Amino acid sequence: SDRQKQETGKSLDPYSTDPIRHPALHVNSLKPFNAEPPAVILSDNYITPSAIFFKRNHLPVPQVDANIYRLHVEVLPGVTPGVTPLSLSLDELKTRFPKHTVTATLQCAGNRRSEMNKVKPVKGLNWGIAAISNATWSGAKLKDVLLAAGYRPELAQLACHVQFEGMDRDVTGTTYGASIPLNKALSDDGDVLLAYQMNGEDLPADHGYPVRVVVPGIVGARNVKWLGRILVSQEESRSHWQQNDYKGFSPATDWDTVDFKLAPAIQELPVQSAITQPAEGAMLDRRANEVRVKGYAWSGGGREVVRVDVSLDGGQTWKVANLQSGEKPQPGRAWAWKLWELTASLPPGTQELEIVCKAVDNSYNMQPDTVAPIWNLRGVLSNAWHR
Amino acid sequence: SDRQKQETGKSLDPYSTDPIRHPALHVNSLKPFNAEPPAVILSDNYITPSAIFFKRNHLPVPQVDANIYRLHVEVLPGVTPGVTPLSLSLDELKTRFPKHTVTATLQCAGNRRSEMNKVKPVKGLNWGIAAISNATWSGAKLKDVLLAAGYRPELAQLACHVQFEGMDRDVTGTTYGASIPLNKALSDDGDVLLAYQMNGEDLPADHGYPVRVVVPGIVGARNVKWLGRILVSQEESRSHWQQNDYKGFSPATDWDTVDFKLAPAIQELPVQSAITQPAEGAMLDRRANEVRVKGYAWSGGGREVVRVDVSLDGGQTWKVANLQSGEKPQPGRAWAWKLWELTASLPPGTQELEIVCKAVDNSYNMQPDTVAPIWNLRGVLSNAWHR
Ligand SMILES: [Mo]
Ligand SMILES: [Mo]
């Protein structure tokens, strides 16, 4: 029967039930699905439409029935026998806890990896500059749920981490997992959400339906989708992605010498910016006497981008771009990117422009000038000046 | 009489009562006194001895009689008529509040300004690489004192800043002043101290006797010395140093175009490192087949330095240095520098080494490669790779 065929197909290809995607996306990998929007349209919207928000899946998209969905929350099991684990339905998550909405930019650790690949090949998907997007997320505060699950401040001595387990699994049954520092989860100003809405609608399948974690200011990889389980623990997640991936190394470190224990798991990301318009190699109209440059800028850890410098001559001279943002962020809670633009007159007789941008955040960290000195074998944290 | 002479002398030269200083210091300005230790000895001690801790005075050192000293603390005066201002003697500060000890590195905003001066002259003292030092500080928590002065969480809507006023004054009577964000002051993990001890002894006169603010992770300029008054307010300090100084600008901004309103006051500092040994231009023994390189590394905002890369060939290839620190810092509270060292074999036939270092913190921010693109008219935030 058709039904049998479908099930047979499904068992052969765990990706057969993945959702339909927007045809404009540039696909870096089909199975699992990884794709970014065309960079040239990324700066058209301050809030990225969900359909073109970059997709970064590690595994097949799980089919989750929201009617039977449960979120399991445990606080130091074994260590705190008095505490009862919580098991929440989607409806309970929505009704028992206040709903909060946060505008937050997510960025893949591998955004702009292709620039590192040009220096020397690295391991990973060859992302361009658009593995970053901005959305509004609504859900319960993780803090509220942890308190309801019995977390008490006295436990801070025993617990340092909150682990998240996805419902996406590989062929051996291993699920995607990650963790974040507990103090980020418990901070009033941390704004960590168990989100069930993206841009005002139910989460799309590719973005974690029915529930994902949104950890503003922290690398995308910790914003676990299709969230099944939360665990307050003494240790970081034991997952491959927390322990042996998503860490930064020196350019001197190669696959023969790398020791993943020596570097911290990426959490907050460094300051970042890139040029979305004009596209690389674009021809400018000779009759025009000015050029309009557009792009995005963002920094991790809630640090606000305070300036973007743009150069038309490869970094010899600079102009300050105009920044566009949503509401003025509260101090330390600048979770969303800023779009920027600059209209500059063309120097007379210009044959070619080398447009470069670099951003500065409110800790006055700046982007490094060049790619080679930040090159790393995994191709993460690629935030040199964009040119 | 002698006494009259002394008083006449004093009235003519407000610096005549400044303390005696260590003769090893490199003096950048005598009146006010600004000096740094020789860089080559900076990395000899994890805790910098107070006598050679860099001195950065904006005004004459005030003579404060600890027996009549009062610290005045006000919370939104005018706005909160119910709250009674606090006036604390030194003894009350020491006995009414628990004593906390924090190891914290202070860095002048102008550290390494001399490297910017080489690109194009800037305004300010020509600091080398040693306007940074590390000490233990003991005192009351600012948070505890603000709560005792009537600060209540409901006031957070009205107040965003804590202002500090020094007892050092210029000829017109204007005192040194600065402010920090209120959330830093109130955070349990912010570790902001009203310090009355440095390295286990009373504060030296040059470091703020009898009381100074220590704001770990924040630029030296906000760590107000000879503290006279604390004010919780809606606005940042109106002082010259908060409003029209200690801000970062684009290399394109000059004194004709600068608008100090457009940049945020420096608070958290970016990631930093420098080489203390061998000294610049040092001759290495031809017979040695290795070189030992030493230095410091630090980052603002409690971010921990996780790696220092060292190059002997001007940045073409890199080696990872060994880091030395005190106790493992708690997450987000890495207030103290790390000293580092690397012993590397000399490439055969080496005539000259171009030693370079760059640090990475746990938000994976890195130092920019070169000075010119971060050059700014005030010569602050000079944190390019050190070479
Ligand atoms: Mo990622
Ligand atoms: Mo300073």
CSV table of C-alpha atoms in Angstrom, one decimal, chain A residues 2-387:
chain,number,residue,atom,x,y,z
A,2,ASP,CA,1.0,3.6,-0.3
A,3,ARG,CA,1.2,3.8,3.4
A,4,GLN,CA,3.6,0.9,3.6
A,5,LYS,CA,5.7,2.4,0.8
A,6,GLN,CA,5.8,5.7,2.7
A,7,GLU,CA,6.9,4.0,5.9
A,8,THR,CA,9.5,1.9,4.1
A,9,GLY,CA,10.8,5.1,2.4
A,10,LYS,CA,10.9,6.7,5.8
A,11,SER,CA,12.8,4.0,7.4
A,12,LEU,CA,15.3,4.0,4.6
A,13,ASP,CA,15.7,7.8,4.5
A,14,PRO,CA,15.2,9.6,7.8
A,15,TYR,CA,15.2,12.9,6.0
A,16,SER,CA,12.1,12.0,3.9
A,17,THR,CA,9.8,13.8,6.3
A,18,ASP,CA,11.9,17.0,6.4
A,19,PRO,CA,9.7,20.0,5.6
A,20,ILE,CA,9.6,21.9,2.2
A,21,ARG,CA,12.0,24.8,2.1
A,22,HIS,CA,12.1,28.2,0.4
A,23,PRO,CA,13.6,27.9,-3.0
A,24,ALA,CA,15.8,31.0,-2.6
A,25,LEU,CA,17.9,29.4,0.0
A,26,HIS,CA,21.5,28.6,-0.8
A,27,VAL,CA,21.8,24.9,0.2
A,28,ASN,CA,25.1,23.9,1.8
A,29,SER,CA,23.9,20.4,2.7
A,30,LEU,CA,20.6,18.7,1.9
A,31,LYS,CA,20.8,15.8,4.5
A,32,PRO,CA,21.0,17.2,7.1
A,33,PHE,CA,19.5,20.4,5.8
A,34,ASN,CA,21.8,23.4,6.0
A,35,ALA,CA,21.1,26.6,4.1
A,36,GLU,CA,21.5,30.3,4.2
A,37,PRO,CA,19.6,33.1,2.4
A,38,PRO,CA,21.2,35.0,-0.4
A,39,ALA,CA,23.4,37.6,1.4
A,40,VAL,CA,22.1,40.4,-0.9
A,41,ILE,CA,18.6,40.1,0.6
A,42,LEU,CA,19.6,39.6,4.2
A,43,SER,CA,19.7,43.3,5.0
A,44,ASP,CA,16.3,44.0,3.5
A,45,ASN,CA,14.5,43.1,6.7
A,46,TYR,CA,15.5,43.9,10.3
A,47,ILE,CA,13.4,40.9,11.3
A,48,THR,CA,14.4,38.0,9.0
A,49,PRO,CA,11.3,36.2,7.6
A,50,SER,CA,11.2,32.7,9.1
A,51,ALA,CA,11.2,31.1,5.6
A,52,ILE,CA,14.6,32.5,4.7
A,53,PHE,CA,16.1,32.5,8.3
A,54,PHE,CA,19.3,30.4,8.0
A,55,LYS,CA,18.7,26.7,8.7
A,56,ARG,CA,21.3,24.7,10.5
A,57,ASN,CA,20.3,21.1,11.2
A,58,HIS,CA,22.7,18.5,12.5
A,59,LEU,CA,20.3,15.6,12.1
A,60,PRO,CA,16.9,14.8,10.5
A,61,VAL,CA,14.0,17.1,11.5
A,62,PRO,CA,12.0,15.1,14.0
A,63,GLN,CA,8.3,14.8,13.6
A,64,VAL,CA,6.9,15.9,16.9
A,65,ASP,CA,3.2,15.5,17.8
A,66,ALA,CA,2.4,18.6,19.9
A,67,ASN,CA,-0.5,16.9,21.5
A,68,ILE,CA,1.7,14.3,23.2
A,69,TYR,CA,4.8,16.4,23.5
A,70,ARG,CA,6.4,16.5,27.0
A,71,LEU,CA,9.3,18.7,28.1
A,72,HIS,CA,11.3,16.9,30.9
A,73,VAL,CA,13.1,19.1,33.4
A,74,GLU,CA,15.5,17.7,36.0
A,75,VAL,CA,17.6,19.5,38.6
A,76,LEU,CA,20.7,17.5,39.7
A,77,PRO,CA,19.1,14.1,39.7
A,78,GLY,CA,20.7,11.8,42.3
A,79,VAL,CA,22.2,14.8,44.1
A,80,THR,CA,18.9,16.4,45.0
A,81,PRO,CA,16.5,13.5,45.8
A,82,GLY,CA,13.9,15.9,47.3
A,83,VAL,CA,13.4,17.6,44.0
A,84,THR,CA,10.7,16.2,41.7
A,85,PRO,CA,11.4,16.2,38.0
A,86,LEU,CA,9.0,18.2,36.0
A,87,SER,CA,7.2,17.0,32.9
A,88,LEU,CA,5.4,19.7,31.0
A,89,SER,CA,3.0,19.5,28.1
A,90,LEU,CA,3.1,22.2,25.5
A,91,ASP,CA,-0.1,23.6,26.9
A,92,GLU,CA,1.4,23.7,30.4
A,93,LEU,CA,4.5,25.5,29.2
A,94,LYS,CA,2.3,28.1,27.6
A,95,THR,CA,-0.2,28.6,30.4
A,96,ARG,CA,1.8,28.0,33.6
A,97,PHE,CA,4.5,30.5,32.8
A,98,PRO,CA,4.4,34.1,31.7
A,99,LYS,CA,5.1,34.6,28.0
A,100,HIS,CA,8.1,36.7,27.1
A,101,THR,CA,9.2,38.0,23.7
A,102,VAL,CA,12.8,38.8,22.8
A,103,THR,CA,14.3,39.9,19.6
A,104,ALA,CA,17.5,38.0,19.2
A,105,THR,CA,20.0,37.3,16.4
A,106,LEU,CA,21.3,33.8,16.0
A,107,GLN,CA,24.6,33.1,14.3
A,108,CYS,CA,26.1,29.7,13.4
A,109,ALA,CA,29.7,29.2,14.7
A,110,GLY,CA,30.6,28.5,11.1
A,111,ASN,CA,29.3,31.7,9.6
A,112,ARG,CA,31.8,33.0,7.0
A,113,ARG,CA,33.7,29.7,7.1
A,114,SER,CA,34.2,29.9,3.3
A,115,GLU,CA,36.7,32.8,3.9
A,116,MET,CA,38.8,30.5,6.2
A,117,ASN,CA,38.6,27.7,3.5
A,118,LYS,CA,40.3,30.1,1.1
A,119,VAL,CA,43.3,30.4,3.4
A,120,LYS,CA,43.6,26.6,4.0
A,121,PRO,CA,40.9,23.9,3.9
A,122,VAL,CA,38.9,23.5,7.1
A,123,LYS,CA,36.4,20.9,8.2
A,124,GLY,CA,32.7,21.9,8.0
A,125,LEU,CA,30.0,23.3,5.8
A,126,ASN,CA,31.1,26.1,3.5
A,127,TRP,CA,29.0,28.9,4.9
A,128,GLY,CA,29.0,32.3,3.3
A,129,ILE,CA,28.2,35.4,5.2
A,130,ALA,CA,24.5,34.7,5.8
A,131,ALA,CA,24.5,32.0,8.5
A,132,ILE,CA,23.1,34.7,10.8
A,133,SER,CA,19.5,36.0,11.0
A,134,ASN,CA,17.3,38.0,13.4
A,135,ALA,CA,13.9,37.0,14.7
A,136,THR,CA,11.5,37.7,17.5
A,137,TRP,CA,11.1,34.7,19.8
A,138,SER,CA,8.3,34.1,22.4
A,139,GLY,CA,8.1,31.6,25.2
A,140,ALA,CA,8.5,30.9,28.8
A,141,LYS,CA,11.7,32.1,30.6
A,142,LEU,CA,14.0,29.2,31.3
A,143,LYS,CA,14.6,30.7,34.7
A,144,ASP,CA,10.9,30.4,35.6
A,145,VAL,CA,10.8,26.8,34.6
A,146,LEU,CA,13.9,25.9,36.5
A,147,LEU,CA,12.5,27.5,39.7
A,148,ALA,CA,9.2,25.5,39.2
A,149,ALA,CA,11.3,22.4,38.8
A,150,GLY,CA,12.8,22.9,42.2
A,151,TYR,CA,16.0,24.8,41.5
A,152,ARG,CA,17.1,26.7,44.6
A,153,PRO,CA,19.9,29.3,44.9
A,154,GLU,CA,21.7,27.0,47.5
A,155,LEU,CA,22.3,24.5,44.6
A,156,ALA,CA,24.6,27.0,42.9
A,157,GLN,CA,27.6,25.4,44.7
A,158,LEU,CA,26.7,22.0,43.1
A,159,ALA,CA,25.6,23.1,39.7
A,160,CYS,CA,27.2,25.2,37.0
A,161,HIS,CA,25.5,24.1,33.8
A,162,VAL,CA,22.2,23.6,32.1
A,163,GLN,CA,22.1,20.8,29.5
A,164,PHE,CA,19.6,20.7,26.7
A,165,GLU,CA,18.7,17.5,24.7
A,166,GLY,CA,17.0,17.7,21.4
A,167,MET,CA,14.5,15.2,20.0
A,168,ASP,CA,16.6,14.9,16.8
A,169,ARG,CA,18.6,11.7,16.7
A,170,ASP,CA,21.1,9.9,14.5
A,171,VAL,CA,20.8,6.3,13.3
A,172,THR,CA,22.3,5.0,16.7
A,173,GLY,CA,19.6,7.0,18.6
A,174,THR,CA,22.1,9.6,19.9
A,175,THR,CA,20.3,13.0,20.3
A,176,TYR,CA,21.7,16.4,19.6
A,177,GLY,CA,22.8,18.1,22.9
A,178,ALA,CA,24.4,21.2,24.3
A,179,SER,CA,24.8,23.1,27.5
A,180,ILE,CA,25.1,26.7,28.7
A,181,PRO,CA,26.4,28.2,32.0
A,182,LEU,CA,23.8,28.1,34.7
A,183,ASN,CA,24.3,31.8,35.6
A,184,LYS,CA,23.2,32.8,32.1
A,185,ALA,CA,20.1,30.7,32.5
A,186,LEU,CA,19.2,32.1,36.0
A,187,SER,CA,20.1,35.7,35.3
A,188,ASP,CA,17.1,38.0,35.1
A,189,ASP,CA,18.9,39.8,32.3
A,190,GLY,CA,19.9,36.7,30.5
A,191,ASP,CA,16.6,36.4,28.6
A,192,VAL,CA,16.9,32.7,28.0
A,193,LEU,CA,13.6,31.4,26.5
A,194,LEU,CA,11.9,28.1,26.0
A,195,ALA,CA,10.5,29.5,22.8
A,196,TYR,CA,7.3,28.2,21.1
A,197,GLN,CA,6.9,31.1,18.7
A,198,MET,CA,9.1,32.6,16.1
A,199,ASN,CA,8.1,35.9,14.5
A,200,GLY,CA,4.6,35.6,16.1
A,201,GLU,CA,3.8,32.1,14.8
A,202,ASP,CA,4.3,28.5,16.0
A,203,LEU,CA,8.0,27.6,15.4
A,204,PRO,CA,8.5,26.2,11.9
A,205,ALA,CA,9.7,22.5,11.8
A,206,ASP,CA,13.2,23.6,10.8
A,207,HIS,CA,13.5,25.9,13.8
A,208,GLY,CA,12.5,23.4,16.5
A,209,TYR,CA,8.7,22.9,16.5
A,210,PRO,CA,7.2,22.8,19.1
A,211,VAL,CA,9.9,24.1,21.5
A,212,ARG,CA,13.5,25.3,21.2
A,213,VAL,CA,15.8,27.1,23.5
A,214,VAL,CA,16.8,30.6,22.6
A,215,VAL,CA,19.9,31.7,24.4
A,216,PRO,CA,20.5,35.4,23.3
A,217,GLY,CA,24.1,36.4,22.7
A,218,ILE,CA,25.3,32.8,22.6
A,219,VAL,CA,26.4,30.7,19.5
A,220,GLY,CA,23.5,29.1,17.6
A,221,ALA,CA,24.7,25.6,18.5
A,222,ARG,CA,23.5,26.0,22.1
A,223,ASN,CA,20.0,27.1,21.0
A,224,VAL,CA,18.8,23.5,21.0
A,225,LYS,CA,15.8,22.8,18.8
A,226,TRP,CA,13.0,20.2,19.2
A,227,LEU,CA,13.8,20.4,22.9
A,228,GLY,CA,13.0,17.2,24.8
A,229,ARG,CA,14.9,17.5,28.1
A,230,ILE,CA,16.6,20.0,30.4
A,231,LEU,CA,19.1,19.0,33.0
A,232,VAL,CA,20.7,21.2,35.6
A,233,SER,CA,24.1,19.6,36.3
A,234,GLN,CA,27.6,19.8,37.6
A,235,GLU,CA,29.1,19.1,34.2
A,236,GLU,CA,28.7,20.5,30.7
A,237,SER,CA,26.8,18.4,28.2
A,238,ARG,CA,28.8,15.3,27.2
A,239,SER,CA,27.6,15.6,23.6
A,240,HIS,CA,30.0,15.5,20.7
A,241,TRP,CA,29.0,19.1,19.8
A,242,GLN,CA,29.8,20.5,23.3
A,243,GLN,CA,33.0,18.4,23.9
A,244,ASN,CA,34.7,17.8,20.5
A,245,ASP,CA,33.3,20.4,18.2
A,246,TYR,CA,32.4,24.2,18.4
A,247,LYS,CA,35.7,25.2,20.0
A,248,GLY,CA,38.3,27.6,18.8
A,249,PHE,CA,42.0,26.8,18.4
A,250,SER,CA,45.2,28.5,17.3
A,251,PRO,CA,46.2,28.5,13.6
A,252,ALA,CA,49.1,26.3,14.7
A,253,THR,CA,46.8,23.5,15.8
A,254,ASP,CA,46.1,20.7,13.3
A,255,TRP,CA,44.1,17.5,13.4
A,256,ASP,CA,47.2,15.6,14.5
A,257,THR,CA,47.8,17.8,17.5
A,258,VAL,CA,44.4,19.0,18.5
A,259,ASP,CA,43.2,18.3,22.1
A,260,PHE,CA,39.6,19.4,22.4
A,261,LYS,CA,39.9,19.5,26.2
A,262,LEU,CA,42.2,22.5,26.0
A,263,ALA,CA,39.7,25.0,24.6
A,264,PRO,CA,36.4,26.2,26.1
A,265,ALA,CA,33.2,25.4,24.4
A,266,ILE,CA,32.1,28.4,22.3
A,267,GLN,CA,29.4,30.3,24.1
A,268,GLU,CA,29.4,34.1,23.6
A,269,LEU,CA,30.5,35.0,20.1
A,270,PRO,CA,32.9,37.8,19.1
A,271,VAL,CA,32.0,41.0,17.4
A,272,GLN,CA,31.0,40.5,13.7
A,273,SER,CA,29.9,42.4,10.7
A,274,ALA,CA,29.6,41.8,6.9
A,275,ILE,CA,28.7,43.6,3.7
A,276,THR,CA,25.5,42.4,2.0
A,277,GLN,CA,25.3,45.1,-0.7
A,278,PRO,CA,26.8,45.6,-3.2
A,279,ALA,CA,27.4,41.8,-3.8
A,280,GLU,CA,31.0,40.7,-4.2
A,281,GLY,CA,32.2,41.4,-7.7
A,282,ALA,CA,29.1,43.5,-8.5
A,283,MET,CA,29.5,46.0,-11.4
A,284,LEU,CA,28.6,49.6,-10.4
A,285,ASP,CA,27.1,52.0,-12.8
A,286,ARG,CA,29.9,54.2,-14.2
A,287,ARG,CA,27.5,57.2,-14.4
A,288,ALA,CA,26.7,57.0,-10.7
A,289,ASN,CA,28.9,59.2,-8.6
A,290,GLU,CA,28.1,57.4,-5.4
A,291,VAL,CA,27.8,53.9,-4.0
A,292,ARG,CA,25.4,52.6,-1.3
A,293,VAL,CA,26.9,50.0,1.0
A,294,LYS,CA,24.7,47.9,3.3
A,295,GLY,CA,25.3,45.2,5.8
A,296,TYR,CA,24.8,43.8,9.3
A,297,ALA,CA,26.7,44.0,12.6
A,298,TRP,CA,26.3,42.1,15.8
A,299,SER,CA,28.2,41.0,18.9
A,300,GLY,CA,27.7,38.2,21.4
A,301,GLY,CA,27.1,38.4,25.1
A,302,GLY,CA,24.5,41.2,24.8
A,303,ARG,CA,27.2,43.7,23.8
A,304,GLU,CA,25.9,46.4,21.6
A,305,VAL,CA,27.5,47.4,18.3
A,306,VAL,CA,28.3,51.1,18.7
A,307,ARG,CA,30.1,51.8,15.4
A,308,VAL,CA,30.7,50.3,12.0
A,309,ASP,CA,33.6,51.6,9.9
A,310,VAL,CA,33.5,51.2,6.1
A,311,SER,CA,36.4,51.6,3.8
A,312,LEU,CA,36.3,51.9,0.0
A,313,ASP,CA,40.0,51.5,-0.4
A,314,GLY,CA,40.8,48.2,1.2
A,315,GLY,CA,41.2,49.6,4.7
A,316,GLN,CA,43.4,52.7,4.1
A,317,THR,CA,40.7,55.2,5.0
A,318,TRP,CA,37.4,54.8,6.8
A,319,LYS,CA,33.9,56.3,7.0
A,320,VAL,CA,31.4,55.8,9.8
A,321,ALA,CA,28.2,54.0,8.7
A,322,ASN,CA,24.7,54.8,9.8
A,323,LEU,CA,23.2,52.2,12.2
A,324,GLN,CA,19.7,51.0,12.2
A,325,SER,CA,18.3,49.0,15.1
A,326,GLY,CA,15.0,48.3,16.8
A,327,GLU,CA,14.4,49.8,20.2
A,328,LYS,CA,17.4,51.0,22.1
A,329,PRO,CA,18.6,47.9,23.9
A,330,GLN,CA,18.9,47.8,27.7
A,331,PRO,CA,22.5,47.7,28.9
A,332,GLY,CA,24.0,44.3,28.4
A,333,ARG,CA,21.0,43.0,26.6
A,334,ALA,CA,21.7,44.0,23.0
A,335,TRP,CA,20.6,40.6,21.6
A,336,ALA,CA,19.7,41.8,18.1
A,337,TRP,CA,21.9,42.8,15.2
A,338,LYS,CA,22.1,46.3,13.7
A,339,LEU,CA,21.7,46.8,10.0
A,340,TRP,CA,23.9,49.6,8.7
A,341,GLU,CA,24.4,51.6,5.5
A,342,LEU,CA,26.6,54.1,4.0
A,343,THR,CA,26.3,56.2,0.9
A,344,ALA,CA,29.6,57.5,-0.2
A,345,SER,CA,30.8,59.4,-3.2
A,346,LEU,CA,33.1,57.6,-5.5
A,347,PRO,CA,36.6,59.0,-5.8
A,348,PRO,CA,36.9,60.5,-9.3
A,349,GLY,CA,38.4,58.0,-11.8
A,350,THR,CA,37.6,55.0,-9.7
A,351,GLN,CA,38.1,51.7,-11.6
A,352,GLU,CA,37.5,49.3,-8.7
A,353,LEU,CA,36.5,49.6,-5.1
A,354,GLU,CA,37.7,47.3,-2.3
A,355,ILE,CA,34.9,47.7,0.2
A,356,VAL,CA,35.7,46.6,3.7
A,357,CYS,CA,33.7,46.8,6.9
A,358,LYS,CA,34.6,46.3,10.6
A,359,ALA,CA,32.4,46.7,13.7
A,360,VAL,CA,33.1,47.9,17.2
A,361,ASP,CA,31.0,46.8,20.2
A,362,ASN,CA,30.5,48.6,23.5
A,363,SER,CA,33.3,46.7,25.2
A,364,TYR,CA,35.3,48.3,22.3
A,365,ASN,CA,36.3,44.9,20.9
A,366,MET,CA,37.0,45.1,17.2
A,367,GLN,CA,37.2,42.6,14.4
A,368,PRO,CA,40.7,41.3,13.5
A,369,ASP,CA,42.1,42.6,10.2
A,370,THR,CA,42.8,39.4,8.4
A,371,VAL,CA,41.7,35.7,8.3
A,372,ALA,CA,44.9,33.7,8.4
A,373,PRO,CA,45.9,34.6,12.0
A,374,ILE,CA,42.4,33.5,13.3
A,375,TRP,CA,42.2,30.4,11.0
A,376,ASN,CA,41.4,27.3,12.9
A,377,LEU,CA,41.0,23.7,11.8
A,378,ARG,CA,37.2,23.7,12.4
A,379,GLY,CA,36.7,27.0,10.6
A,380,VAL,CA,34.6,28.6,13.3
A,381,LEU,CA,34.6,32.1,14.7
A,382,SER,CA,35.4,33.7,11.3
A,383,ASN,CA,35.1,37.4,12.1
A,384,ALA,CA,37.9,39.2,10.3
A,385,TRP,CA,37.1,42.4,8.5
A,386,HIS,CA,34.7,41.6,5.7
A,387,ARG,CA,36.0,42.6,2.2
